[in-house]
XYZ file of C-alpha atoms in Angstrom:
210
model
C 207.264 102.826 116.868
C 204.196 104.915 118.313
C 200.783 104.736 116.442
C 198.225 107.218 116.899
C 194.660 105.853 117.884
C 193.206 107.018 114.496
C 196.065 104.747 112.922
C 195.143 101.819 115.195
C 191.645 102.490 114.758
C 192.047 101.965 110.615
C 194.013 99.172 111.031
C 191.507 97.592 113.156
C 189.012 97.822 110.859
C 190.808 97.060 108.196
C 191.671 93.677 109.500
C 188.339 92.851 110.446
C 187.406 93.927 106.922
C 189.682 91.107 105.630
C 188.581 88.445 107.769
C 184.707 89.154 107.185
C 185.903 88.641 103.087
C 187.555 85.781 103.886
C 185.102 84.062 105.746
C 182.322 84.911 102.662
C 184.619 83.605 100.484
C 184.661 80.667 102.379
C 180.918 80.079 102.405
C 180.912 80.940 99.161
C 182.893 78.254 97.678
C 181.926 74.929 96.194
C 181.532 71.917 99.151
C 184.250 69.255 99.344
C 184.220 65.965 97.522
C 182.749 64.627 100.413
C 179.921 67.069 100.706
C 178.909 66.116 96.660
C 179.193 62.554 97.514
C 176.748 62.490 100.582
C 174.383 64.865 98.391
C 174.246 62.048 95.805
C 173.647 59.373 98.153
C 170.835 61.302 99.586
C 168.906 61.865 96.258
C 169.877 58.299 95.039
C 168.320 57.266 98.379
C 165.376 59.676 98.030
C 163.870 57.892 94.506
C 165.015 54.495 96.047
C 162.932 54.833 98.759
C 159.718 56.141 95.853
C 160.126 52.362 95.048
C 158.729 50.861 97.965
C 155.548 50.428 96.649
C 156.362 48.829 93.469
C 157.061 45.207 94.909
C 156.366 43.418 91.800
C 158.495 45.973 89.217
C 161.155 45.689 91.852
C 162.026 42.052 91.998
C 161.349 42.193 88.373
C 164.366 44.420 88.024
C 166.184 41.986 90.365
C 165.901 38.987 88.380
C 166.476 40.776 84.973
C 170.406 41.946 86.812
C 170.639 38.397 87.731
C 170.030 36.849 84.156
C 172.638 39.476 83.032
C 174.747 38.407 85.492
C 174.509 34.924 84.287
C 174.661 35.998 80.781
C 177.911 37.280 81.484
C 178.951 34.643 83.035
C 178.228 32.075 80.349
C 179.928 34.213 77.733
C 183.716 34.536 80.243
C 183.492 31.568 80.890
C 185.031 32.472 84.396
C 184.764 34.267 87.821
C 183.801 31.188 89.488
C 184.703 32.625 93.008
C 182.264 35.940 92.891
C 179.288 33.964 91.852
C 180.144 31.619 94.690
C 180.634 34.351 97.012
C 177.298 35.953 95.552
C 175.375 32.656 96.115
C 176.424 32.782 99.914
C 175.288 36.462 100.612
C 172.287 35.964 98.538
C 171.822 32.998 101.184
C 172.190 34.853 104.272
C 169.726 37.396 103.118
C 167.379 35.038 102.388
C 167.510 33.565 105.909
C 167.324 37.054 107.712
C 164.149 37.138 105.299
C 162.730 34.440 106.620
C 163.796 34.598 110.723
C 161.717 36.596 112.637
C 162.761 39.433 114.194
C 162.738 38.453 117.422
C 163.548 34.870 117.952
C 161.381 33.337 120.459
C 164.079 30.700 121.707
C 166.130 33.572 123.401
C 163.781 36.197 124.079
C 160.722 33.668 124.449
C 157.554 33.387 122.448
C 156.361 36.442 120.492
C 154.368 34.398 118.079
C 151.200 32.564 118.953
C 151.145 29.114 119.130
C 147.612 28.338 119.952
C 144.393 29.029 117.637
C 142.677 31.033 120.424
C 145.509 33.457 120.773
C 145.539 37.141 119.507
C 146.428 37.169 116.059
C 149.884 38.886 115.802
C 151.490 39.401 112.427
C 154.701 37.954 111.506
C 157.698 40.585 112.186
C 160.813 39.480 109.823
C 164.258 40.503 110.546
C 165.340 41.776 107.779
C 162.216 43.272 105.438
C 161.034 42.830 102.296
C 162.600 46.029 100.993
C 165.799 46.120 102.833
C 166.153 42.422 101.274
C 165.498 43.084 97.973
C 167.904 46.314 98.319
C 170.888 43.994 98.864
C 169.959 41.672 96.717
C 169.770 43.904 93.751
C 172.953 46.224 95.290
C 175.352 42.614 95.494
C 173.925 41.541 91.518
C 175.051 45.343 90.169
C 178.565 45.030 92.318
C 178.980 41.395 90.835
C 178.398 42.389 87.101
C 181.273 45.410 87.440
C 183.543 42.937 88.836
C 183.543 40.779 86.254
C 184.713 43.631 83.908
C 188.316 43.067 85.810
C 190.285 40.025 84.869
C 192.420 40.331 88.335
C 188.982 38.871 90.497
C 188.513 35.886 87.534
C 190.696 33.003 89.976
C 191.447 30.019 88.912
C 189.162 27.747 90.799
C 187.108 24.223 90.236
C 184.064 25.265 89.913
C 182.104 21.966 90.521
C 183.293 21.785 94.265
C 181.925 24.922 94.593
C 179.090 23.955 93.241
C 178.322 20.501 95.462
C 179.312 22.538 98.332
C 176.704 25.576 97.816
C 174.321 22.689 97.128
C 175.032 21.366 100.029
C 174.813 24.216 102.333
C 171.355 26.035 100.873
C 170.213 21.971 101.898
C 171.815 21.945 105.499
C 170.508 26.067 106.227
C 167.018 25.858 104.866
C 166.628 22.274 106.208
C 167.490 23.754 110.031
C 165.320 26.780 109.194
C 161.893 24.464 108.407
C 162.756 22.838 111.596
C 162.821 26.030 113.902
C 159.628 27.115 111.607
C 157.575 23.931 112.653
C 159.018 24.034 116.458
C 157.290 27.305 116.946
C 154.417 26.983 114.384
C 155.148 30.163 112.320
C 155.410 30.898 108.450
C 156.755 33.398 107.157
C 154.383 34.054 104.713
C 151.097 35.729 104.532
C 149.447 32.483 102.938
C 147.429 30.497 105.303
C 147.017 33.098 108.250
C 143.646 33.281 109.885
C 141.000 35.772 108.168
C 137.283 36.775 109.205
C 136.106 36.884 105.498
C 132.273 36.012 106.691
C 132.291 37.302 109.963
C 132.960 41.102 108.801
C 130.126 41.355 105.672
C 127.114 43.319 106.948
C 123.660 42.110 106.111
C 121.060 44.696 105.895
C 117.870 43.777 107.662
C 114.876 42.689 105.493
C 117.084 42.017 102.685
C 115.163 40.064 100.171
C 117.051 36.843 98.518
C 117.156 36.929 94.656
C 114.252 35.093 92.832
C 115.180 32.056 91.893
């Protein structure tokens, strides 16, 4: 069947007409699941990241979620396995606390080792924040698993025990050694300061009367 062109020409536009509604409709509706979920992520990670500067109200919180967590694990009376498994993360990020970030037996000496060196400041692999961020993140994630009866195995807890014992002795015993074979600590206690060296004295200063 023939159209005329003024036919074709309203059906044109009508069909664009449609698709321009569609496609506002489109940007007009609510973002996926997905969308909502990054959104929260982003503003939880927003006031995390206000925290930074609040070191001592941090670990605070920290070890107030771990005395819950072993408040609640006095009163079960169980889930042996997820404070074991806890105990062995809480390990490894202690050790990437503690390792510095480059370490100088594979990519050579990025520490000084003798007094008259430049002073360099000690570089940690895994930061202070980003440390205490796990730590607090595995603590909440142990407490809700506790509230589920199906991670509660049946285990002997006292191997566990000698054996965790065992292992915090064996890791931080190898870790003093490769802190005294390349004379670093990973602490800010003990480095070198220029307390005298950097007060001013004012010329013709006179002393205090005795």
């Amino acid at each position: 069947e023939l159209r005329s062109p003024s036919t074709l020409s309203r059906t044109f536009w009508c069909s664009c007409g449609r698709t321009r509604e569609l496609r506002s409709g489109m940007e007009n509706d609510e973002p996926p699941l997905e969308g909502k979920l990054e959104k929260i992520a982003c503003t939880a990670q927003h006031y995390i990241d206000k925290t930074t500067i609040w070191v001592k109200s941090r670990w605070a919180t920290f070890v107030l979620l771990l005395a819950l967590y072993a408040l609640r694990i006095y009163i079960r009376r169980g889930f042996f396995i997820i404070t074991y498994g806890l105990g062995i993360y809480q390990l490894n990020l202690l050790i990437g606390f503690l390792s510095p970030a480059v370490d100088p037996e594979s990519d050579g000496p990025v520490l000084p080792t003798a007094d008259r060196e430049e002073y360099r400041p000690f570089s940690r692999k895994l930061p202070e924040f980003k440390f205490w961020f796990g730590a607090s993140r595995a603590v909440l994630i142990a407490i809700c698993m506790t509230f589920f009866d199906l991670f509660d195995l049946p285990v002997f807890w006292p191997i566990l025990l000698v054996y965790f014992i065992l292992l915090v002795v064996l890791t931080m015993k190898d870790r003093i050694k490769h802190m005294m074979k390349h004379n670093y600590v990973p602490f800010s206690l003990g480095k070198q300061t220029y307390g005298d060296l950097t007060k001013v004295k004012v010329p013709g200063e006179k002393k205090d009367a005795k």
